[in-house]
Coordinates of C-alpha atoms and ligand atoms in Angstrom, one line a residue:
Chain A
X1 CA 14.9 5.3 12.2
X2 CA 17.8 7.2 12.8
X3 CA 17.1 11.0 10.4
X4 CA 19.8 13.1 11.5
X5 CA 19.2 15.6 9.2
X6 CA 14.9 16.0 7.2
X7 CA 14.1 17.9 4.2
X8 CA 10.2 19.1 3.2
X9 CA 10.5 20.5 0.7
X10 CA 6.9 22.1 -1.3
X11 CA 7.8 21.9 -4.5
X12 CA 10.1 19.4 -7.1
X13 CA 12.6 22.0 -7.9
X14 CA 13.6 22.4 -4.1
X15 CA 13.8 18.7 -3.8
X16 CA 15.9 18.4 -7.0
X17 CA 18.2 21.5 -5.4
X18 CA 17.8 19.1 -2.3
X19 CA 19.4 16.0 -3.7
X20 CA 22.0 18.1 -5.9
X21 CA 23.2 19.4 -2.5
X22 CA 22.7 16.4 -0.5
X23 CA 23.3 13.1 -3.2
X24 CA 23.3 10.6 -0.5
X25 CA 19.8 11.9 0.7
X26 CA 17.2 9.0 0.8
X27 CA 13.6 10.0 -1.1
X28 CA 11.2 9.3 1.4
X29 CA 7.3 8.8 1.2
X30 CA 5.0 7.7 3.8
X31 CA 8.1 6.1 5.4
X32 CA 6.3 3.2 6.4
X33 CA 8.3 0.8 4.9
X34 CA 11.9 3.1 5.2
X35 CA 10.5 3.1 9.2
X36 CA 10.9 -0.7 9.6
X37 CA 14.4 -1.1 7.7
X38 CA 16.8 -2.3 9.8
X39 CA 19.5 -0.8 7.9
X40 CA 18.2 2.8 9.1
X41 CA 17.9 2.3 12.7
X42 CA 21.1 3.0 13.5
X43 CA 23.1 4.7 10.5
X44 CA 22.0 7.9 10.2
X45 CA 20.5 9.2 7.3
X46 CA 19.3 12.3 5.6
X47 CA 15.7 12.3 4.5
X48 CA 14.4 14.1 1.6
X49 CA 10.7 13.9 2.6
X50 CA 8.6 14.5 -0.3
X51 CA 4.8 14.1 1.2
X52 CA 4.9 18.2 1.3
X53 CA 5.0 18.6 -2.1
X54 CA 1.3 19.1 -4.2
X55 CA 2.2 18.0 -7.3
X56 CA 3.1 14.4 -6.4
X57 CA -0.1 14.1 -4.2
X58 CA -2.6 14.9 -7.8
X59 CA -4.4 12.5 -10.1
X60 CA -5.5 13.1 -13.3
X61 CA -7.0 11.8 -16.7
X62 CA -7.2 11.7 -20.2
X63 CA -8.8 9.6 -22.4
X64 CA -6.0 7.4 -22.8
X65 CA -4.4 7.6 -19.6
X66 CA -4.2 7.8 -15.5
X67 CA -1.7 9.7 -13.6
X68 CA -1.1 9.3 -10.6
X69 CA 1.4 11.2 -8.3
X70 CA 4.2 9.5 -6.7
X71 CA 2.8 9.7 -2.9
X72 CA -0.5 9.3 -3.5
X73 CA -1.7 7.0 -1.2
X74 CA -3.0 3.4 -1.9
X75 CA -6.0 4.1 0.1
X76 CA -6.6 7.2 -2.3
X77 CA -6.7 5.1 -5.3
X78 CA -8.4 2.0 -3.9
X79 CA -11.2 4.5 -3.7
X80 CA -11.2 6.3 -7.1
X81 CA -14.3 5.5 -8.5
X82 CA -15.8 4.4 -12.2
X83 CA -12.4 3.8 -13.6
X84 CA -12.8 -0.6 -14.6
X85 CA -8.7 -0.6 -16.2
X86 CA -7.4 0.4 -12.5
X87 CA -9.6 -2.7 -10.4
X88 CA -6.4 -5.3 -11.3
X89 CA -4.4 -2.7 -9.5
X90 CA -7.0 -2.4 -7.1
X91 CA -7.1 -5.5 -5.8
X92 CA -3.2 -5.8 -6.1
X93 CA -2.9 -3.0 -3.4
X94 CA -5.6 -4.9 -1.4
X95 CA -3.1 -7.4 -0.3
X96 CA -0.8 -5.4 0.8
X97 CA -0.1 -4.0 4.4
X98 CA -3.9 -3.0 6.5
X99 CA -6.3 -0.3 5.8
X100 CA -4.3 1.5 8.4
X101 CA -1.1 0.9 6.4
X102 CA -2.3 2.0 3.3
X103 CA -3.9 4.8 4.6
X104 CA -0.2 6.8 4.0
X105 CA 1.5 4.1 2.1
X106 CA 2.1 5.3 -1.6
X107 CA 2.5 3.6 -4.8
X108 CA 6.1 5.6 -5.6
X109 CA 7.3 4.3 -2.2
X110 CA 5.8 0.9 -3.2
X111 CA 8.1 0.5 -6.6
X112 CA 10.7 2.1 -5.5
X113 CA 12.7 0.8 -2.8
X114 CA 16.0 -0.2 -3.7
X115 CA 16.4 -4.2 -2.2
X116 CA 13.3 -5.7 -3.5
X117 CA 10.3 -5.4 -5.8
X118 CA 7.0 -4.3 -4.1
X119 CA 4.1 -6.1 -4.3
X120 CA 2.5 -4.0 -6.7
X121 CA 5.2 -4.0 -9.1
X122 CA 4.7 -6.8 -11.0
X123 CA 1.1 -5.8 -12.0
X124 CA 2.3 -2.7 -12.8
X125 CA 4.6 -3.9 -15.6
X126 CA 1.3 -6.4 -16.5
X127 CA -0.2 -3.0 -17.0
X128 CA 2.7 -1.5 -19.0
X129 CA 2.8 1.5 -17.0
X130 CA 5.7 4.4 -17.3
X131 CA 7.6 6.5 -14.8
X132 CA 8.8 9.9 -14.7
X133 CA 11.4 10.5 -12.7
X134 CA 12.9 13.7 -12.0
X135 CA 16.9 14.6 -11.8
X136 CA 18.6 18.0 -11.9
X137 CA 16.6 20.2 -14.0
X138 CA 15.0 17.1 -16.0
X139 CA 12.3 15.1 -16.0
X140 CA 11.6 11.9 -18.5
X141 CA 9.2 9.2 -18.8
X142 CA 10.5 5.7 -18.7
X143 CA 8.7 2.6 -19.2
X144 CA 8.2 0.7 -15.9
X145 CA 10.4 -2.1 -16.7
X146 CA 13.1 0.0 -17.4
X147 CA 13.7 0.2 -13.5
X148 CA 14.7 -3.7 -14.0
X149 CA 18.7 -4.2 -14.4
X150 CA 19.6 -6.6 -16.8
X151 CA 20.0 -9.3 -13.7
X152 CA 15.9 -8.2 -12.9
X153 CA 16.6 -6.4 -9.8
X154 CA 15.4 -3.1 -8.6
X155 CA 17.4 -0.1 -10.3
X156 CA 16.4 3.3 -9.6
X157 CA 18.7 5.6 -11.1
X158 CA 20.6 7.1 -8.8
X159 CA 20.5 10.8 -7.9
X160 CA 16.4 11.1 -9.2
X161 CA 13.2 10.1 -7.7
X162 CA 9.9 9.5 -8.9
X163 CA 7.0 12.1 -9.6
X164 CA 4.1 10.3 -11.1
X165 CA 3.0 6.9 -12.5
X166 CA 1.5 6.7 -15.7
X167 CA -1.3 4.0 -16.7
X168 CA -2.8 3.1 -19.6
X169 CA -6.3 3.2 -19.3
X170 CA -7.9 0.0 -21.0
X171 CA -9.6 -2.9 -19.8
X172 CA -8.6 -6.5 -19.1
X173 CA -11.3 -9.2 -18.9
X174 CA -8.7 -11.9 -16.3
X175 CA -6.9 -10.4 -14.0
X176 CA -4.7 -12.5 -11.1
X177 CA -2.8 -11.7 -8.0
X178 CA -1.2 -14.6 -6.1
X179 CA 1.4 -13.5 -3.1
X180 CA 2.9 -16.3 -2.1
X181 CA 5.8 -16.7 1.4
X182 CA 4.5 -15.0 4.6
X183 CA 7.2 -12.5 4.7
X184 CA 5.6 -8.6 4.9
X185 CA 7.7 -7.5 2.1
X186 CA 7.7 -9.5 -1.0
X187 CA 11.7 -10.5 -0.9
X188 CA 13.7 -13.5 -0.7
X189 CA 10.9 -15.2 0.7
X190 CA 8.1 -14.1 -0.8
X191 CA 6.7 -13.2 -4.3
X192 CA 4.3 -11.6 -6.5
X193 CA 2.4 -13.0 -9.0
X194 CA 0.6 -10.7 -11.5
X195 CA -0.9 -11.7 -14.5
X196 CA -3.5 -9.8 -17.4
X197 CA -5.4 -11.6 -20.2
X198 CA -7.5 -10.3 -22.7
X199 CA -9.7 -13.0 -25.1
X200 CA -11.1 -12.5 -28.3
X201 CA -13.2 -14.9 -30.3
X202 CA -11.9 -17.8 -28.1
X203 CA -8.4 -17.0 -28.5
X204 CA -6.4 -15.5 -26.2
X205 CA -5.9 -11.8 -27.7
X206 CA -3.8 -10.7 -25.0
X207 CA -1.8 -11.7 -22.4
X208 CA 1.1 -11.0 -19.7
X209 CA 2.4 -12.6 -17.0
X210 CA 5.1 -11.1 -14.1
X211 CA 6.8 -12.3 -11.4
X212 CA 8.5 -10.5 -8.6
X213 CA 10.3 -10.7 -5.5
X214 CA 14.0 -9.7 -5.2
X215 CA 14.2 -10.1 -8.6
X216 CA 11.2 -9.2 -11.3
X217 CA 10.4 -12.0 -14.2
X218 CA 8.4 -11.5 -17.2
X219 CA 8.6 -14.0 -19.9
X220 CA 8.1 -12.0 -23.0
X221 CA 8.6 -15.2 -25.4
X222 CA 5.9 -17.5 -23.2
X223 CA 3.7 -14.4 -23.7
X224 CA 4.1 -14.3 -27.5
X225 CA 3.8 -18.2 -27.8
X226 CA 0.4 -18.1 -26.1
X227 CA -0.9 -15.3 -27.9
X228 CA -4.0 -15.7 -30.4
X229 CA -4.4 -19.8 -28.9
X230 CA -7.7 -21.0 -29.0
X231 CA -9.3 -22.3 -26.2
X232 CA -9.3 -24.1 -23.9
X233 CA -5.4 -24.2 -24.4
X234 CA -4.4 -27.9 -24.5
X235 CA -3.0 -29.4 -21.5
X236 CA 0.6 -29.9 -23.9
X237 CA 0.3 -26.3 -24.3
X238 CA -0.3 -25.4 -20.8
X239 CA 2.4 -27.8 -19.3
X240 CA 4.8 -26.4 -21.9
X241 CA 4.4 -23.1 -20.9
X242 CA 5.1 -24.0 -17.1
X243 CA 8.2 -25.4 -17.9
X244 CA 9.2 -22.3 -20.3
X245 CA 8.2 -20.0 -17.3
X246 CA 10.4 -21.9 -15.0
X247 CA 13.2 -21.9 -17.1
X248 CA 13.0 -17.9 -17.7
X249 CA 12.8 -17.6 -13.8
X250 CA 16.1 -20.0 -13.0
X251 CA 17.8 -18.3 -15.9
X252 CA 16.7 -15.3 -14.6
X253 CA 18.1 -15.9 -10.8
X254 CA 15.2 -17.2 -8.8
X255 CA 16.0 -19.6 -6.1
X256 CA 14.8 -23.2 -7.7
X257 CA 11.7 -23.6 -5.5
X258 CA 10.4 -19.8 -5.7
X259 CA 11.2 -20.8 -9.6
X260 CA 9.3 -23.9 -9.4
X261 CA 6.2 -22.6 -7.4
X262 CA 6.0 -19.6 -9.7
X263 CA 5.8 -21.8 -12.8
X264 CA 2.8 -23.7 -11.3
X265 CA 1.0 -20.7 -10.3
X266 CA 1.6 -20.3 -14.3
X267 CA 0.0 -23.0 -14.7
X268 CA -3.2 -22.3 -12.6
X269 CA -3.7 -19.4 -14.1
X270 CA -3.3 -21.2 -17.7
X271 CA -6.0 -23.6 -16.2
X272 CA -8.3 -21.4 -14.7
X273 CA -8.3 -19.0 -17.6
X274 CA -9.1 -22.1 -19.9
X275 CA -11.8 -22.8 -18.0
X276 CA -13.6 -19.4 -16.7
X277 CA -13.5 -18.8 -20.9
X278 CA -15.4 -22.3 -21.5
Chain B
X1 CA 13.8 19.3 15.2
X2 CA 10.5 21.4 17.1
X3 CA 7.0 19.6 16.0
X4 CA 4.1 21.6 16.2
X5 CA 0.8 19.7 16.0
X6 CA -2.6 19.5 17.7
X7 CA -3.7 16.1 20.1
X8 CA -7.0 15.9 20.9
X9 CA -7.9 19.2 20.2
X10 CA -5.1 20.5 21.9
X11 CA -1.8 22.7 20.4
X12 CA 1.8 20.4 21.4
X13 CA 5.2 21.6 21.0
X14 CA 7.7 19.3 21.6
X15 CA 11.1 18.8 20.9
X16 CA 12.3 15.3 19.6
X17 CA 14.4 13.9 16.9
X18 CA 13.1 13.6 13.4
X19 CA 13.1 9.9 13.4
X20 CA 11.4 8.8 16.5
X21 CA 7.9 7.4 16.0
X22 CA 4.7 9.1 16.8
X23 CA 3.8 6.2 19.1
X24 CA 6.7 6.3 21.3
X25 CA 6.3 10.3 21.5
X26 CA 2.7 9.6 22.6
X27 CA 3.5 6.5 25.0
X28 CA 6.8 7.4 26.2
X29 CA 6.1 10.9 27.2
X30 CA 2.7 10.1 28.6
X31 CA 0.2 11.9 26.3
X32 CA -1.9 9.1 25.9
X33 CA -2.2 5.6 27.7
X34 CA -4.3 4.1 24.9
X35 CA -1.4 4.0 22.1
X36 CA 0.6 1.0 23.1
X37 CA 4.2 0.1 20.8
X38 CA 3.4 -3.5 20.8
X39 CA 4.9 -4.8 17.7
X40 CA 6.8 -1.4 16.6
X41 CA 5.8 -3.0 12.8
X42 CA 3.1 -2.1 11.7
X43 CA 1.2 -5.2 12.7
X44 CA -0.6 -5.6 15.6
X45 CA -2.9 -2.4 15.1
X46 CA -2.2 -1.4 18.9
X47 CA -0.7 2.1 18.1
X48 CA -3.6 3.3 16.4
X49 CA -4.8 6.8 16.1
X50 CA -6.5 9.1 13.7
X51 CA -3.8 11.3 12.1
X52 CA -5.6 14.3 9.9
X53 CA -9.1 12.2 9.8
X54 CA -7.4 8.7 9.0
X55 CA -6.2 5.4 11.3
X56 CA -3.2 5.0 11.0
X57 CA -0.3 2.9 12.6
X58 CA 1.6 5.6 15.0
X59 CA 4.3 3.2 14.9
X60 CA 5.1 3.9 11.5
X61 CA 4.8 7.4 11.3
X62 CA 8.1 9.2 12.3
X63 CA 8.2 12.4 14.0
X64 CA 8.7 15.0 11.2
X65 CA 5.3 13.5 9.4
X66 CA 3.6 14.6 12.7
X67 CA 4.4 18.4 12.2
X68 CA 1.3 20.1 11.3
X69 CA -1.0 17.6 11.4
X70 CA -4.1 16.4 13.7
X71 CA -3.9 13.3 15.8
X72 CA -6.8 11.9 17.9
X73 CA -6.6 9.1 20.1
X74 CA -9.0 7.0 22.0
X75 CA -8.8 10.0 25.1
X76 CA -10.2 12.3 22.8
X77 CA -12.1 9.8 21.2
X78 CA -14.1 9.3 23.8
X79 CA -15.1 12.9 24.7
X80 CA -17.0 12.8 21.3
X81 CA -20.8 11.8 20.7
X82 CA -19.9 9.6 17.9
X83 CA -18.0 7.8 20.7
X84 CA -21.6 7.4 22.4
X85 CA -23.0 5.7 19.1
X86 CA -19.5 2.9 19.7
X87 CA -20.5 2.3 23.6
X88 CA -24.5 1.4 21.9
X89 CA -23.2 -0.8 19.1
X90 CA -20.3 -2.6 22.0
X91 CA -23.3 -3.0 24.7
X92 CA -26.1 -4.1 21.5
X93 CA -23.4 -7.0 19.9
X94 CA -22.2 -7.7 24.2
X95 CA -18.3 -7.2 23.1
X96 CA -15.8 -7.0 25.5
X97 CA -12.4 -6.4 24.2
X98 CA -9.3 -6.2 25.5
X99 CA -7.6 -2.7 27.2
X100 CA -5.3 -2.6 23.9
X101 CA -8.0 -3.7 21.6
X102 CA -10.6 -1.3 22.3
X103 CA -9.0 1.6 21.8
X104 CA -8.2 0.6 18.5
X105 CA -11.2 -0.8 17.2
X106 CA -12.8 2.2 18.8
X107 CA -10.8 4.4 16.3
X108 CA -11.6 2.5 13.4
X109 CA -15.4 2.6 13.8
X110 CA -15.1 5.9 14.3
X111 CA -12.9 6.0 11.1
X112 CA -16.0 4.6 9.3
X113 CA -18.4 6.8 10.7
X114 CA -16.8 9.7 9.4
X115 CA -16.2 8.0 5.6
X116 CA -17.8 10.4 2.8
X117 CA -20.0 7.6 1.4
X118 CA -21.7 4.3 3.0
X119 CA -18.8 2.1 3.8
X120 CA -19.7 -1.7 1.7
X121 CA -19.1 -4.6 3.8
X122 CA -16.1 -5.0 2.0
X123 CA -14.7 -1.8 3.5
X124 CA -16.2 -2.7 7.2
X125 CA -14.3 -5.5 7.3
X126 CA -11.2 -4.0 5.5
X127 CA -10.8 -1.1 7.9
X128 CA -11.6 -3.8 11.1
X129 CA -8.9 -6.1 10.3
X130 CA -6.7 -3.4 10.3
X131 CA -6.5 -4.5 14.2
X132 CA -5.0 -8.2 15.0
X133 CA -7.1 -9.5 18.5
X134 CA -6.5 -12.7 18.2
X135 CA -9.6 -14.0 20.1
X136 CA -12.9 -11.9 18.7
X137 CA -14.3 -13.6 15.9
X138 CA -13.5 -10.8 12.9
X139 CA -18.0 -11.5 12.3
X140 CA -18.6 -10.1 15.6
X141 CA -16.1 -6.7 14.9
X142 CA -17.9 -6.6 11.3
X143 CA -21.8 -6.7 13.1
X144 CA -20.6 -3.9 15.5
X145 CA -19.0 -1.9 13.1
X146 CA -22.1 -2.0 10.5
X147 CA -24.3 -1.6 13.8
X148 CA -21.5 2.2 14.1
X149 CA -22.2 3.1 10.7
X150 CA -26.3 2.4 10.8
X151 CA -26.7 4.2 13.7
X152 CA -24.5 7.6 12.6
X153 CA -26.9 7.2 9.5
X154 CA -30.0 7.6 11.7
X155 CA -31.0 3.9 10.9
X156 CA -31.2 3.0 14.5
X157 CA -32.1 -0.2 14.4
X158 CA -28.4 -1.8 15.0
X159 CA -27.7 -5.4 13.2
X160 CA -27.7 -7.9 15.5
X161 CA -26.0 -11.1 14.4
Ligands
FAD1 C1 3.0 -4.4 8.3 C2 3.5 -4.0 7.0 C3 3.1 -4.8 5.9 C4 3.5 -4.5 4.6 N1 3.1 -5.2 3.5 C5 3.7 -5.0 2.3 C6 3.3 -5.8 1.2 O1 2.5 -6.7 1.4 N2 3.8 -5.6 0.0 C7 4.7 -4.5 -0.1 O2 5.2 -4.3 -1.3 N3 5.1 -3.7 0.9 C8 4.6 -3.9 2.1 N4 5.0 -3.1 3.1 C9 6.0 -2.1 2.9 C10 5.4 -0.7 2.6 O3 4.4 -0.3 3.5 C11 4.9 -0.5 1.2 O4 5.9 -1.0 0.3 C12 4.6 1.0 0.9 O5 4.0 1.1 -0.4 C13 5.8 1.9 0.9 O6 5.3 3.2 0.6 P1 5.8 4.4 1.4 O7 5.1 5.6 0.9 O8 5.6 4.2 2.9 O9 7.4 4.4 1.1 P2 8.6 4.8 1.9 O10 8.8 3.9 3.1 O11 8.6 6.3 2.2 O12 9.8 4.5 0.9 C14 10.0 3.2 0.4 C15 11.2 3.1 -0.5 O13 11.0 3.9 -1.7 C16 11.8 5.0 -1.8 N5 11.0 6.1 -2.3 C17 9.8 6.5 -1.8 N6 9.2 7.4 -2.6 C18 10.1 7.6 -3.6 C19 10.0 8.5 -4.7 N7 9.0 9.2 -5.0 N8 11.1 8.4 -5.6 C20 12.2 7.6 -5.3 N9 12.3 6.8 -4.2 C21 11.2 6.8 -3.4 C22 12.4 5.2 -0.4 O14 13.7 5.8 -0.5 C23 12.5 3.8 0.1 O15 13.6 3.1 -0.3 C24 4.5 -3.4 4.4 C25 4.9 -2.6 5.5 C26 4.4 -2.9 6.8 C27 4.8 -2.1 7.9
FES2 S1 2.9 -1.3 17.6 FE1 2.2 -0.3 15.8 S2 1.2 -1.9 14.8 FE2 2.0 -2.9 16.5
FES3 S1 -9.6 -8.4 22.7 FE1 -7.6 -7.8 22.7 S2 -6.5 -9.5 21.8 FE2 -8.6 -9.8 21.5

């Protein structure tokens, strides 16, 4: 990585003072995936680090929700104990990178790089969780998947960075996590499946289902259509909802086949989730 | 950019550029023969060292992380007891691993020693993987590394698998 010039700042208003100075500065976490970007190895760049600064390193609670600091590291919440809402993100972070890795790794640096969707995006916007992101003098809470463009890629405003994630704290019964492609970072050849259900009285009370690679997909009608069927879903039902997903995800940009093989791992989960509730 | 930080127990001031990575400051100016850039990406686990208490992948850490902080690698490793407690639970499972391997899987066990609560098998085998030797069978690293953390308990009768 080629830094010619680092900022530490301590605190959020020197790093805002920071990036009004220096616009073209890049946010930086753990670096460990900013490290291993070829497009930084030999154009020099001008780092705001941020792992100096407290604030973005604390967790807290309410009743209602978890925050978590942008560069706190996964390792850090892999560990938090007695909280049941946070194991789907849990075992989302446990497929990315080695102990080692996530050791420093953050979750800001995680949904926040600027080519493709980390891997624990897309369980993130299962989750419904919100951002704050700080600019200038202002900070404000957006909902997670208002960092999607309208053609679902990654869109960070420009001139802010993240401070803290915000999640809901409530409980899913059927979580899922499927990475599929063997590339390290989930891109143009690999994805992340993320999916959330909730059943009550045999029917499904809840669900939500994400997609995410270089572009995110979340099929907000396939989610309504399913909600409040009883199960097990019919087989019409689950093959229709395949299709639908597919559909969403060409529309949407994804290559054919990622399309394709996201849509079936749809349907597994469709299956599986009819039958674990048997 | 200057980068104050300690090695081993040692204080080292160096000069180097912001960017460069704490394994190829290590390596390439000799401070340790145990931290090998292999991959340079994260993968291969052969850059390891514990950075403020934790393994990490030097490869990945750039020089202005560094600043302040405390790195150990497998030479000062070594000069601990806990390191004793590795050589018992190598000899008891009879594993022989490779000059880039051991290093690192030393770290890591002593990584696990030093967790706050008993590390599950789940984490054993988490925190071992983070090193890719392709011809150990992972069961054998798990045995050992259970055999680390029984022994720094007191429970000194290691697993043998
Ligand atoms: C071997 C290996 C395996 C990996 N496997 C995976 C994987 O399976 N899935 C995956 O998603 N990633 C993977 N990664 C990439 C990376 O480790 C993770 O995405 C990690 O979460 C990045 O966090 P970081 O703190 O290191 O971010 P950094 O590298 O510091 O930053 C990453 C990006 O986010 C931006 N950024 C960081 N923090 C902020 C902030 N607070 N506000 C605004 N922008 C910010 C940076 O500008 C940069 O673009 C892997 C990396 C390696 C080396
Ligand atoms: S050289 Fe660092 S992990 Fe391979
Ligand atoms: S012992 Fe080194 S590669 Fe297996």
């Amino acid at each position: 990585m080629f830094a010619s010039e680092v900022a530490s700042p301590y605190s959020i208003n020197e790093a805002t003072a920071f990036l009004r100075r220096f616009p073209q500065a890049v946010p930086a976490a753990a670096c460990t995936r900013l490290i291993i970007d070829p497009a930084f190895s030999k154009r020099p760049i001008t780092i705001l680090s941020l792992s100096n600064i407290k604030e973005l390193q604390a967790i807290s609670r309410t009743d209602r929700f978890l925050d978590i600091g942008a560069c706190v590291s996964m390792t850090r919440i892999i560990n938090l104990p007695n909280i049941s809402s946070l194991e789907p993100l849990k075992k989302t972070l446990l497929t990315i990178g080695s102990a080692s890795i996530r050791n420093r790794a953050s979750l800001g640096g995680n949904i926040c790089s600027p080519d493709s969707f980390g891997s624990a995006f897309p369980m993130l916007s299962c989750m419904e969780a919100s951002v704050e992101l700080r600019s200038g003098n202002q900070s404000r809470w957006l909902r997670i998947h208002e960092l999607v463009s309208e053609a679902g890629r990654p869109a960070l405003p420009k001139g802010s960075f993240l401070t803290r994630l915000r999640l809901p704290i409530r409980d899913w019964e059927f979580s899922c996590i499927v990475r599929k492609g063997n590339s390290i970072l989930p891109g143009e050849h690999g994805t992340c499946f993320a999916a959330l259900a909730n059943i009550e009285k045999n029917a499904i009370s809840e669900l939500r289902i994400a997609v995410a690679g270089t572009i995110q997909v979340r099929s907000r009608d396939l989610e309504m259509n399913l909600n409040g069927k009883k199960l097990p879903l019919a087989a019409k039902d689950i093959e229709n909802s395949r299709h639908q997903f597919m559909e969403t995800a060409i529309e949407a940009g994804l290559a054919p086949s990622i399309a394709i093989s996201s849509a079936d791992t749809v349907r597994a989960f469709l299956q599986n989730l009819s039958g674990e509730s048997a | 950019m200057n980068i104050q930080f300690i090695l081993n127990g040692e204080d080292i001031q160096i000069v180097a550029e912001a960017g460069d990575r704490l394994s190829d400051i290590l390596a390439g100016r000799h401070y340790s023969d145990s931290v090998h850039q292999h991959c340079g990406y994260g993968v291969c686990g052969r850059c390891m060292v514990l950075m403020d208490g934790l393994p990490v992948n030097s490869c990945l850490v750039p020089a202005y992380e560094v600043r302040n902080s405390e790195v150990i690698s497998w030479e000062g490793l070594i000069q601990t007891p806990e390191y004793q407690l590795i050589e018992i639970a190598w000899q008891t499972h009879k594993l022989e691993l490779c000059s880039f391997c051991r290093p690192a899987v030393s770290l890591l066990m002593a990584s696990l020693m030093d967790s706050s609560s008993r590390p599950s098998d789940a984490a054993i085998e988490e925190t071992l993987s983070a090193l890719n030797c392709r011809c150990t069978a992972p069961e054998r690293l798990f045995a050992a590394g259970r055999t680390v953390v029984n022994l720094k308990e007191g429970r000194n009768k290691p697993d043998v698998r």
